CSV table of N, CA and C in Angstrom, one decimal:
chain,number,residue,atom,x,y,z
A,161,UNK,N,30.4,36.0,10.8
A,161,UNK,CA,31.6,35.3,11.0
A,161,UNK,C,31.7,34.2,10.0
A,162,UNK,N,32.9,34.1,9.7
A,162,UNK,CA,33.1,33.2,8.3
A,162,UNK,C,33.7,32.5,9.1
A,163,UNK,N,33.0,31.0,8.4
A,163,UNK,CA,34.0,29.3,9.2
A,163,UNK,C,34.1,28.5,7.6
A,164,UNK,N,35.6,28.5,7.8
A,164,UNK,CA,35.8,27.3,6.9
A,164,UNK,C,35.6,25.8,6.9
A,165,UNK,N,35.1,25.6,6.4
A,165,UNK,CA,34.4,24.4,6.9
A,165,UNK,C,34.6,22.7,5.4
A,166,UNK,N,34.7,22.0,5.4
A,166,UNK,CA,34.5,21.2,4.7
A,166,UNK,C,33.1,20.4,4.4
A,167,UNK,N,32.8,20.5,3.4
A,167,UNK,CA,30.6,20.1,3.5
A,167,UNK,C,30.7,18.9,4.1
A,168,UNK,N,31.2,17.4,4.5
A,168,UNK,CA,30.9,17.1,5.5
A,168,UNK,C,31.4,17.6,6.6
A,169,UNK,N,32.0,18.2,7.5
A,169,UNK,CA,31.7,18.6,8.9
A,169,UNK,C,30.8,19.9,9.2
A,170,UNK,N,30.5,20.5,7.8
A,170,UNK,CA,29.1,21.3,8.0
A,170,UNK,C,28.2,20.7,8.0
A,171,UNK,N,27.9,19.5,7.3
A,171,UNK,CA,26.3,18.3,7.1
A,171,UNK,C,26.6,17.6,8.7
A,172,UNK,N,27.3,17.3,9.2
A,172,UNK,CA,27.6,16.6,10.6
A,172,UNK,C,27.4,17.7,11.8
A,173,UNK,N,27.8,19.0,11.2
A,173,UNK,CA,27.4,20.3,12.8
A,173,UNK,C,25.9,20.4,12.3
A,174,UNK,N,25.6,20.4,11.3
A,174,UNK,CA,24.4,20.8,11.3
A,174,UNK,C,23.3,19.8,12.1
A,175,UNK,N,23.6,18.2,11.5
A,175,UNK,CA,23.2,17.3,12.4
A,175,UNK,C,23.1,17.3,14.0
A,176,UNK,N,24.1,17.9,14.6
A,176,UNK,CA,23.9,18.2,15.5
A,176,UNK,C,23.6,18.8,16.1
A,177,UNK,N,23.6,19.7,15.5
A,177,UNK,CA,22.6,21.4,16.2
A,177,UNK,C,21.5,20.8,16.4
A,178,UNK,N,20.3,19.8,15.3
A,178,UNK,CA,19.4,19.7,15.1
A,178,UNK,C,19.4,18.4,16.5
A,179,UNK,N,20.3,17.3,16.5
A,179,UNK,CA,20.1,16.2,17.5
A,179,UNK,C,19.9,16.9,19.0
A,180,UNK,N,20.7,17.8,19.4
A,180,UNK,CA,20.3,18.2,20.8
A,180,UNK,C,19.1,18.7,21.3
A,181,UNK,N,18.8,19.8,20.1
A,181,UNK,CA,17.6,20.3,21.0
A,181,UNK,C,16.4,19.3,20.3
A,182,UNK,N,16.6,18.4,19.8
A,182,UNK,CA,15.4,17.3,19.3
A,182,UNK,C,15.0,16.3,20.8
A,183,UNK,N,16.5,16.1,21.3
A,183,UNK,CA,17.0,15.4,22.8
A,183,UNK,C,15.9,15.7,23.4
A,184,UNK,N,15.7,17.4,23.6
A,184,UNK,CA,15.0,18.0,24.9
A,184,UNK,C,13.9,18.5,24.5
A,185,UNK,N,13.6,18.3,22.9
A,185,UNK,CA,11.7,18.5,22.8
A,185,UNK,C,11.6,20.0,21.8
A,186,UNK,N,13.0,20.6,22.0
A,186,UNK,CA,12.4,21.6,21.3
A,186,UNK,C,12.6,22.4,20.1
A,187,UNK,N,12.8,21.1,19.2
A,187,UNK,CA,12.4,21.5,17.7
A,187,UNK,C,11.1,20.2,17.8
A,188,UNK,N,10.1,21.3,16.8
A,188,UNK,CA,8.7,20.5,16.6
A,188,UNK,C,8.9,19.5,15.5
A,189,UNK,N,9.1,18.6,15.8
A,189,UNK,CA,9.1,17.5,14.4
A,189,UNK,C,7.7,17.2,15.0
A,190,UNK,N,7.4,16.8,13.2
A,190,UNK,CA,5.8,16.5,13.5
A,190,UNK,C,5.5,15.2,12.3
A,191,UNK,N,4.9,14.6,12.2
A,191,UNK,CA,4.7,13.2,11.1
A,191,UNK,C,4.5,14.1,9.8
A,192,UNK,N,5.0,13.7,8.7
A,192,UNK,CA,4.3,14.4,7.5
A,192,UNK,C,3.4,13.3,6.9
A,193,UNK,N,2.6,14.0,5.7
A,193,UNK,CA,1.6,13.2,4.9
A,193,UNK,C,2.9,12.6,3.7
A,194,UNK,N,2.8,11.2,3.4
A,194,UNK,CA,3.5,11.1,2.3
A,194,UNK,C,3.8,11.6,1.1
A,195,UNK,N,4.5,11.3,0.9
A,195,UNK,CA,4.8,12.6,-0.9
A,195,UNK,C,4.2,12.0,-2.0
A,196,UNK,N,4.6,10.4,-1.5
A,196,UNK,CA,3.6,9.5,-3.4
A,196,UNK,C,1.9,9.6,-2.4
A,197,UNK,N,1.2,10.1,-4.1
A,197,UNK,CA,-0.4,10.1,-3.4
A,197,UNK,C,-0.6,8.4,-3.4
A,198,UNK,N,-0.3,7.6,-4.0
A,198,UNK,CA,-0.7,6.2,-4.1
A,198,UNK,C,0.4,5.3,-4.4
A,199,UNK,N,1.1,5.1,-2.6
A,199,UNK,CA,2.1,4.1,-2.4
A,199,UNK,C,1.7,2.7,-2.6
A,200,UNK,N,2.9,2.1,-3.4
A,200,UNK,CA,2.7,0.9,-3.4
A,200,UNK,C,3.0,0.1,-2.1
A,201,UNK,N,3.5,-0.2,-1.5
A,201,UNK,CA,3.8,-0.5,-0.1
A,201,UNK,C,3.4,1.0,1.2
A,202,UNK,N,3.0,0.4,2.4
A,202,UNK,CA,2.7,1.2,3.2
A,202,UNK,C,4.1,2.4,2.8
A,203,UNK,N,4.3,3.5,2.9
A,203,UNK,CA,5.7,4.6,3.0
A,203,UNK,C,5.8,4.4,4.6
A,204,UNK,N,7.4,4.7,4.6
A,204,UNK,CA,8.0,4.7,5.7
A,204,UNK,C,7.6,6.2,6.2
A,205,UNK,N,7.5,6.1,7.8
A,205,UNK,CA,7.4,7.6,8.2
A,205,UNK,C,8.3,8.6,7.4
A,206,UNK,N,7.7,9.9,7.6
A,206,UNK,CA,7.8,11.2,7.2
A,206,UNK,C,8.1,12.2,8.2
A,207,UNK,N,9.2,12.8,8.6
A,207,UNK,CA,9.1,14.3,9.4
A,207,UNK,C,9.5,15.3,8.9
A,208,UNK,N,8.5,16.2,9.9
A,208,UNK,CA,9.2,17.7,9.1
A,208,UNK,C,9.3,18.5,10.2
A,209,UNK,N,10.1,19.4,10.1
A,209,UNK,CA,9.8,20.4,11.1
A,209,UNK,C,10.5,22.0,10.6
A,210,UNK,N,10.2,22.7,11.4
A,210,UNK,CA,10.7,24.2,11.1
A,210,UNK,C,11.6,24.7,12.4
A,211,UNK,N,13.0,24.3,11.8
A,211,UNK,CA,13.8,25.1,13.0
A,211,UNK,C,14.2,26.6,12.2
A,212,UNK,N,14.8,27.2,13.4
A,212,UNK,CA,15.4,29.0,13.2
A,212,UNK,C,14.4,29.5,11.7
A,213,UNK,N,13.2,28.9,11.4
A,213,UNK,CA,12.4,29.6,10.2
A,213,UNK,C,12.5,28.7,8.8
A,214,UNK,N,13.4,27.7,8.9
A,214,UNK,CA,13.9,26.8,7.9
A,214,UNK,C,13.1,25.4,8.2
A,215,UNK,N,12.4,25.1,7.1
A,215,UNK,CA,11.4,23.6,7.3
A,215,UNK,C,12.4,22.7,6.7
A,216,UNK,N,12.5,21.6,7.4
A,216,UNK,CA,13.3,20.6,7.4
A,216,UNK,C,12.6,19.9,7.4
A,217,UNK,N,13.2,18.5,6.5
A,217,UNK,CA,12.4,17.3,6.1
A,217,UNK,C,13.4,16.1,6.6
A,218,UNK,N,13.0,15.0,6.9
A,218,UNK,CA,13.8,13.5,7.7
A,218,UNK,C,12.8,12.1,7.3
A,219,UNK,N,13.0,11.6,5.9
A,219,UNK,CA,13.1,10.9,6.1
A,219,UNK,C,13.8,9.3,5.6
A,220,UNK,N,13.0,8.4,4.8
A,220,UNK,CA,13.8,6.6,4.7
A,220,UNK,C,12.9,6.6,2.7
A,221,UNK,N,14.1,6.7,1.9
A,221,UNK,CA,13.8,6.2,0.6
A,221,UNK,C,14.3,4.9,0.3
A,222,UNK,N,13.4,4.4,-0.9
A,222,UNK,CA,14.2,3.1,-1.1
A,222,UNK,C,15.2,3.5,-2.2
A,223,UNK,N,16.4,2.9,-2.2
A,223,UNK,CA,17.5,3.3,-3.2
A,223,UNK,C,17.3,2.5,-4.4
A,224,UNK,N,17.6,3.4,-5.4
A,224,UNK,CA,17.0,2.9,-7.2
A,224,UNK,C,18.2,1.9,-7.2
A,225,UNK,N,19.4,1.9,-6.7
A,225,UNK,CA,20.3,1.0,-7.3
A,225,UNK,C,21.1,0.4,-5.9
A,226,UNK,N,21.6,-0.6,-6.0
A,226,UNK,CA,22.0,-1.1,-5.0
A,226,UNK,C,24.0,-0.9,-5.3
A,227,UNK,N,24.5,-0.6,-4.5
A,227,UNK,CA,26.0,-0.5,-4.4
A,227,UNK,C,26.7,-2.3,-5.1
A,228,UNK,N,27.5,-1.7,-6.1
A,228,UNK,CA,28.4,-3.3,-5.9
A,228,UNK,C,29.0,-3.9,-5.2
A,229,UNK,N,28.5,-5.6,-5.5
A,229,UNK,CA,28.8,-6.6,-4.5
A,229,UNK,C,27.8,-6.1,-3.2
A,230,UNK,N,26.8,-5.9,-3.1
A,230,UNK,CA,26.1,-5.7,-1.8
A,230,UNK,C,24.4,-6.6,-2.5
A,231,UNK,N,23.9,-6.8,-1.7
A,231,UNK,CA,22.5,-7.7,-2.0
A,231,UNK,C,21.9,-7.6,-0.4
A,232,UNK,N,20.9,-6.9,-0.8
A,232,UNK,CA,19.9,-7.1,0.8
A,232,UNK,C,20.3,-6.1,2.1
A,233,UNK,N,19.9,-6.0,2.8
A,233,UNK,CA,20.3,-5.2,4.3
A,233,UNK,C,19.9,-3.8,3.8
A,234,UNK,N,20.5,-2.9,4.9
A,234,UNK,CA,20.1,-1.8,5.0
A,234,UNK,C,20.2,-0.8,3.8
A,235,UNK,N,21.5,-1.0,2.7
A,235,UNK,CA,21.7,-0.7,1.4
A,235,UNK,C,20.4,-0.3,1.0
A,236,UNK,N,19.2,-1.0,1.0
A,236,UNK,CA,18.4,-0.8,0.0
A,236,UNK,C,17.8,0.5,0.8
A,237,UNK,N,17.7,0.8,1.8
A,237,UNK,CA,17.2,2.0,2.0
A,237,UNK,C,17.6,3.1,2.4
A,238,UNK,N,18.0,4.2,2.2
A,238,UNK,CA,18.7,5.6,2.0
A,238,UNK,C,18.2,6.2,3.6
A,239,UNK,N,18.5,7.3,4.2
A,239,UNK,CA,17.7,7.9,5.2
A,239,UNK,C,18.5,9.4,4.5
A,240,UNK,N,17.0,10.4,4.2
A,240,UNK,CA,17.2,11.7,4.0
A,240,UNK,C,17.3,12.5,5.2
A,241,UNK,N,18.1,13.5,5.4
A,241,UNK,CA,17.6,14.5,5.8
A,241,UNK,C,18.0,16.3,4.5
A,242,UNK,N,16.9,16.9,4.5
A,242,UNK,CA,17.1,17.8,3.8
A,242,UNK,C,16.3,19.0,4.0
A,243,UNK,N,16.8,20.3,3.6
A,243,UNK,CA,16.2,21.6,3.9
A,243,UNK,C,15.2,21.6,2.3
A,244,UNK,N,14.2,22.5,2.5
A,244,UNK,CA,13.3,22.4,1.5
A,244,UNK,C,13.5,23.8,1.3
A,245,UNK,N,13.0,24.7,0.1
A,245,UNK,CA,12.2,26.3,0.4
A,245,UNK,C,11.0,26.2,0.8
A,246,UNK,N,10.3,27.4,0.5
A,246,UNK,CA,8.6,27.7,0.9
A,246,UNK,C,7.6,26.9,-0.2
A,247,UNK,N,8.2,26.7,-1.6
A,247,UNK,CA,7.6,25.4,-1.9
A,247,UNK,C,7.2,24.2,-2.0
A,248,UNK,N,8.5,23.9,-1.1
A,248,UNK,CA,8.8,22.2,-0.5
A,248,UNK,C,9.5,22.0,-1.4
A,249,UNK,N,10.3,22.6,-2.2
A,249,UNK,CA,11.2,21.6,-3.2
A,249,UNK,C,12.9,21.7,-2.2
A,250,UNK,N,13.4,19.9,-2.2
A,250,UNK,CA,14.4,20.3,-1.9
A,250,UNK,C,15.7,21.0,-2.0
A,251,UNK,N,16.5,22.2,-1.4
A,251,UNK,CA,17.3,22.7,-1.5
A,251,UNK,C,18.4,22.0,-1.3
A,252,UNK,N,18.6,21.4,-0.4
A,252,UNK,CA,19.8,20.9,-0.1
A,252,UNK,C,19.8,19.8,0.7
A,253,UNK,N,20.8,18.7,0.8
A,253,UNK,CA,20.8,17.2,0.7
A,253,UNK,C,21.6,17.3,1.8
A,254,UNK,N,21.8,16.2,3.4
A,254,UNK,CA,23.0,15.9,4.1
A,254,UNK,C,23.3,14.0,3.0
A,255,UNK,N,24.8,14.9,2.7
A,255,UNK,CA,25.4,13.5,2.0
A,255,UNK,C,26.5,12.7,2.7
A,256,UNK,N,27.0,12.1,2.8
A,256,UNK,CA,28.4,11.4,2.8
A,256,UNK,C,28.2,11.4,4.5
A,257,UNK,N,27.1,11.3,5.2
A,257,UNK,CA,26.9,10.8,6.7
A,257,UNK,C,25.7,10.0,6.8
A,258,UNK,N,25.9,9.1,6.4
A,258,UNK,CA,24.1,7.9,6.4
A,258,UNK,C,24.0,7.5,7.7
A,259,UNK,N,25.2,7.6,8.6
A,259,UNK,CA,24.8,6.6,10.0
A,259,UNK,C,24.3,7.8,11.2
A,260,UNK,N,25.0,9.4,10.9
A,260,UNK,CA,24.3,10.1,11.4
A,260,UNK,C,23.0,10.6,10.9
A,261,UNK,N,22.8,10.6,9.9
A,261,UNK,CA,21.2,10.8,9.3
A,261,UNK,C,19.8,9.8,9.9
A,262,UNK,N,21.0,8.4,10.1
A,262,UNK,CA,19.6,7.4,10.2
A,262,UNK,C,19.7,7.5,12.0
A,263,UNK,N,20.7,7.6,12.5
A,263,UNK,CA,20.5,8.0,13.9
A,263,UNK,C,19.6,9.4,14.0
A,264,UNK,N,19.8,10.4,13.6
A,264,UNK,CA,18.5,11.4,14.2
A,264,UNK,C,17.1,11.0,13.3
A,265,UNK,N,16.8,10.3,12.9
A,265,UNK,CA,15.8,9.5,11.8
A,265,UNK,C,15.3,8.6,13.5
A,266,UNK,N,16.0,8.0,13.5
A,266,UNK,CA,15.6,7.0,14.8
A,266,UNK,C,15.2,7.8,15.8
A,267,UNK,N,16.3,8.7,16.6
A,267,UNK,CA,15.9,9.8,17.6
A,267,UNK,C,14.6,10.2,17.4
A,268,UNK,N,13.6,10.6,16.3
A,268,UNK,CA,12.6,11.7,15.9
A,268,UNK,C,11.8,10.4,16.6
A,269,UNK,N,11.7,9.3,15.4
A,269,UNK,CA,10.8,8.3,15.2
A,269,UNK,C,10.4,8.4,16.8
A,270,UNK,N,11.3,8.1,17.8
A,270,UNK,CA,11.4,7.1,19.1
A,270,UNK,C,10.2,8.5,19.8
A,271,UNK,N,10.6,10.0,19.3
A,271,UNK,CA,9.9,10.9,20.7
A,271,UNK,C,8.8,11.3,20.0
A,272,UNK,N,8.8,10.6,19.0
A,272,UNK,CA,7.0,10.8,18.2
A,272,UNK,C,6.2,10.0,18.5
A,273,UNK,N,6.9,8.6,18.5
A,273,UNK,CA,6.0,7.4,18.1
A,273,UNK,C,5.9,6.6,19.5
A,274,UNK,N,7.3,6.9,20.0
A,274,UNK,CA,7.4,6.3,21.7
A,274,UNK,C,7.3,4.8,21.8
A,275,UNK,N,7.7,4.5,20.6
A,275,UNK,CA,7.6,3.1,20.0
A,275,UNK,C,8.9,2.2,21.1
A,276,UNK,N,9.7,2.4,21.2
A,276,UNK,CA,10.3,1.8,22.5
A,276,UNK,C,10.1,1.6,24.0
A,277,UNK,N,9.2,2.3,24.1
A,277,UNK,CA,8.4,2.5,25.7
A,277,UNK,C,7.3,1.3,25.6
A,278,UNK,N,6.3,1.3,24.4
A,278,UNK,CA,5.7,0.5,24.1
A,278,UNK,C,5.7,-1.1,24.0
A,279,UNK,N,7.2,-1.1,23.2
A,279,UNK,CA,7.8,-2.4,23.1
A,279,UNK,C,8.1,-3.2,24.5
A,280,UNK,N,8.8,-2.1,25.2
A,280,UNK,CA,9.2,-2.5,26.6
A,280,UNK,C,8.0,-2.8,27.4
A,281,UNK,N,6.7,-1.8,27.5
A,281,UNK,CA,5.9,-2.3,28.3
A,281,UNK,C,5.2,-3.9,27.7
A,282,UNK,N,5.2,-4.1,26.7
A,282,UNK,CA,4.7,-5.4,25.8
A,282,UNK,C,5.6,-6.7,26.1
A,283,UNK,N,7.0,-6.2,26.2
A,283,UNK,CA,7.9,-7.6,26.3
A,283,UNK,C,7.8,-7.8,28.1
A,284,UNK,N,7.8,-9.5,28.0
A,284,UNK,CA,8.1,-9.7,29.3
A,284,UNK,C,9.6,-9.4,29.7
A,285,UNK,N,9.6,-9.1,31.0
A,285,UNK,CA,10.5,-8.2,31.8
A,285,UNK,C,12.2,-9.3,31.9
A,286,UNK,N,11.5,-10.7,31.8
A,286,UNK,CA,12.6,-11.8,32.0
A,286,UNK,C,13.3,-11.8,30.4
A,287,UNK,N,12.3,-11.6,29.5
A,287,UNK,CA,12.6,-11.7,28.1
A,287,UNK,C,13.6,-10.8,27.8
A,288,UNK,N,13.0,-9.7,28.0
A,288,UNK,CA,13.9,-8.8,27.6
A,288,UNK,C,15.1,-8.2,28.3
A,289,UNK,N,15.2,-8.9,29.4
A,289,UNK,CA,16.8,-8.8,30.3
A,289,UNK,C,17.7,-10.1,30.1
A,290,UNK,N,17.0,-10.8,29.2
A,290,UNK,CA,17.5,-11.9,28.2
A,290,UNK,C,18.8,-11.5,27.4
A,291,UNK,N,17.9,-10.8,26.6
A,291,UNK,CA,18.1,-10.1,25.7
A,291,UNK,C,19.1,-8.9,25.4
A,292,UNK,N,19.1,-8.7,27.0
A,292,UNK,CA,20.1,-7.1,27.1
A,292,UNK,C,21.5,-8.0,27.5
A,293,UNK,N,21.2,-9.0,28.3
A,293,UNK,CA,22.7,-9.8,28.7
A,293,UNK,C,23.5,-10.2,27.2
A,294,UNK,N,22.6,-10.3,26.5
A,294,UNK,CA,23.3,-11.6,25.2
A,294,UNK,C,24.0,-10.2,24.6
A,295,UNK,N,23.1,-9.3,24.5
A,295,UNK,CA,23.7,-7.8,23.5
A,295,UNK,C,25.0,-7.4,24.3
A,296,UNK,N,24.7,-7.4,25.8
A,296,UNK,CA,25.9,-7.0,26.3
A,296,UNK,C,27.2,-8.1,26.2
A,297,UNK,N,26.7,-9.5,26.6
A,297,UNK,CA,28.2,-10.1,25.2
A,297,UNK,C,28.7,-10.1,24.3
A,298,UNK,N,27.5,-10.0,23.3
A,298,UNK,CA,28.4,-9.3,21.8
A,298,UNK,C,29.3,-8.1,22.0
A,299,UNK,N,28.6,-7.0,22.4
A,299,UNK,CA,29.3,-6.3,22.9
A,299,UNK,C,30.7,-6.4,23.5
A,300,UNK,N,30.8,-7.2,24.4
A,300,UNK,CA,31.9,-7.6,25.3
A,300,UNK,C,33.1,-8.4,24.3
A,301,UNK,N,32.2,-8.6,23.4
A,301,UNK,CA,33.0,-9.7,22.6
A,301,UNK,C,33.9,-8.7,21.5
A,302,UNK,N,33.0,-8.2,21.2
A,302,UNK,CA,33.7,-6.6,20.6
A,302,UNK,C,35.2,-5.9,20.5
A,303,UNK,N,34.5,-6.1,22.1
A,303,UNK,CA,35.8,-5.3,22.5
A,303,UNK,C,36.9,-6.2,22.9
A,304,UNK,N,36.7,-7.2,23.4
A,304,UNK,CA,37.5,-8.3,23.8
A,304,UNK,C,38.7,-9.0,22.0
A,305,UNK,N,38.2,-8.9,21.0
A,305,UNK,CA,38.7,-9.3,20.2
A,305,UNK,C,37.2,-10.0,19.0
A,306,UNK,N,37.7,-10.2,17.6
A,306,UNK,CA,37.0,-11.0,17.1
A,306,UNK,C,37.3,-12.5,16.6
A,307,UNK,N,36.1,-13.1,16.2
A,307,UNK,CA,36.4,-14.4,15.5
A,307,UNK,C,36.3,-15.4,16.4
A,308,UNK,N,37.3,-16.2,16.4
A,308,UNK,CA,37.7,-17.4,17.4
A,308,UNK,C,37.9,-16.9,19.1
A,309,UNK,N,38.9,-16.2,18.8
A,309,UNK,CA,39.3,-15.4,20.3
A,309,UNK,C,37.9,-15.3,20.9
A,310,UNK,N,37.1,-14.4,20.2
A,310,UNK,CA,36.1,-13.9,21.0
A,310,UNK,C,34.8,-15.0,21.3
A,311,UNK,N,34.7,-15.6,20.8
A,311,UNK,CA,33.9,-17.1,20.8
A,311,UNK,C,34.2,-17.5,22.2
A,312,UNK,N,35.6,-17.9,21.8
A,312,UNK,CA,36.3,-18.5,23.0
A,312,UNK,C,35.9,-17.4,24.7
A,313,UNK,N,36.1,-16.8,24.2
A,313,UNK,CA,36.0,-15.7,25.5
A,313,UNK,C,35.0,-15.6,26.2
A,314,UNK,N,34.0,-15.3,25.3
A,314,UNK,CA,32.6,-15.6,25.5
A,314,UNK,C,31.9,-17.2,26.0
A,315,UNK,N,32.6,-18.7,25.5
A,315,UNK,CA,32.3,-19.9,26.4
A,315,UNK,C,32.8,-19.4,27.7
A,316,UNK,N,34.0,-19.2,27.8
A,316,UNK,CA,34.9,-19.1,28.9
A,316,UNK,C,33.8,-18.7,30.2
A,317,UNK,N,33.0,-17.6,30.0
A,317,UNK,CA,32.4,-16.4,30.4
A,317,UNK,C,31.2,-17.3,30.6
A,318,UNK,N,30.6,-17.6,29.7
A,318,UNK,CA,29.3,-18.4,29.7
A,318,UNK,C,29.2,-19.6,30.6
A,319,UNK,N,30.3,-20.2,31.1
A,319,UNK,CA,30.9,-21.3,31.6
A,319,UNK,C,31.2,-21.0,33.2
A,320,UNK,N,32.5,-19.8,33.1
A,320,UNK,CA,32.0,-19.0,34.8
A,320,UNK,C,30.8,-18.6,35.4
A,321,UNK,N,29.9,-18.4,34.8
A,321,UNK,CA,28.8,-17.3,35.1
A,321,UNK,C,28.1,-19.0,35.5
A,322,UNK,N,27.7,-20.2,34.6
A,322,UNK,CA,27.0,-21.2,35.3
A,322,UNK,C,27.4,-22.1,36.5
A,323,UNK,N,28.6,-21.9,36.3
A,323,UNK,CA,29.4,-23.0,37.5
A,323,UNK,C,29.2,-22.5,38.9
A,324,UNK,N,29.7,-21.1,38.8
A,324,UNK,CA,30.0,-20.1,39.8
A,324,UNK,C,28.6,-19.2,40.3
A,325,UNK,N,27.3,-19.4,39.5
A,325,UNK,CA,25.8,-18.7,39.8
A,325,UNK,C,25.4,-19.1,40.9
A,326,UNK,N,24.6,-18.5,41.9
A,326,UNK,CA,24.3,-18.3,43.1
A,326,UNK,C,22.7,-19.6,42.9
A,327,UNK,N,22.9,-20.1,43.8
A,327,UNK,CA,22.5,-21.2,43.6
A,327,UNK,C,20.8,-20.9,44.3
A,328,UNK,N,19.8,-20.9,43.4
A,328,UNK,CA,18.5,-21.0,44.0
A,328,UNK,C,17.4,-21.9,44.7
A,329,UNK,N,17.2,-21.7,46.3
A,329,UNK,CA,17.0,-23.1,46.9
A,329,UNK,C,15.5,-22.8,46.7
């Protein structure tokens, strides 16, 4: 069956064929060995795995050049995902989707490394419901409007929530 397709919404189905069944465990990503024999900084993880017979590679380069007008943040690091052959040389690149790439990049890390279960059991339980209230304002603030408005919205909110809090005797 022939699908016409444009190579980003083929790089983005493909992404997703691979996100779902990653969800439920059953494509084997596994940690790879780095590619430089002698990194100068620790390398960022490595995955690979072999779905439908095809080994797949996922992971975080640092970018040789920085985009103009940009300095610092996430810019400087790229997230791969790519098909390799039986040699390991890359065949083919997902391009022109970095926020889905570094999202299944995250997804792999989190059911490998379980690095968020960890965190949570480490943080105190008050801390980090801290933490989820403030995100869920930004949040709120989001959607409520930006800038001033949303400042404002957010005292307003910050202001009911202490006046109006159930008072602990």
């Amino acid at each position: 069956m022939e699908v016409n397709m444009y190579p980003d919404d083929m790089t983005q189905a493909f992404i997703d064929t691979l996100r779902r069944p990653t969800r439920i465990g059953s494509v084997d990503w596994r940690i790879a060995e780095p590619a430089d024999a002698v990194p100068v900084a620790p390398p960022p993880l490595r995955f690979e795995a072999t779905h439908k017979g095809v080994r797949i590679t996922l992971y975080r380069e640092r970018a040789t050049a920085l985009p103009r007008g940009r300095v610092g943040g996430d810019d400087e690091e790229s997230y791969v995902l790519a098909i390799q052959d039986v040699h390991g040389l890359e065949v083919w690149r997902a391009e022109r989707v970095p926020h889905e790439v570094r999202s299944l990049y995250r997804l792999v890390r989190e059911r490998l490394t379980n690095i968020d279960d960890t965190l949570t059991r480490l943080i105190d339980p008050e801390t980090l419901a801290s933490y989820v209230s403030a995100r869920e304002a930004r949040v709120q603030d989001l959607l409520d409007g930006d800038g001033l408005l949303g400042w404002l919205r957010r005292q307003r909110r910050a202001m009911r929530d202490r006046l109006f809090a159930p008072r602990h005797a």
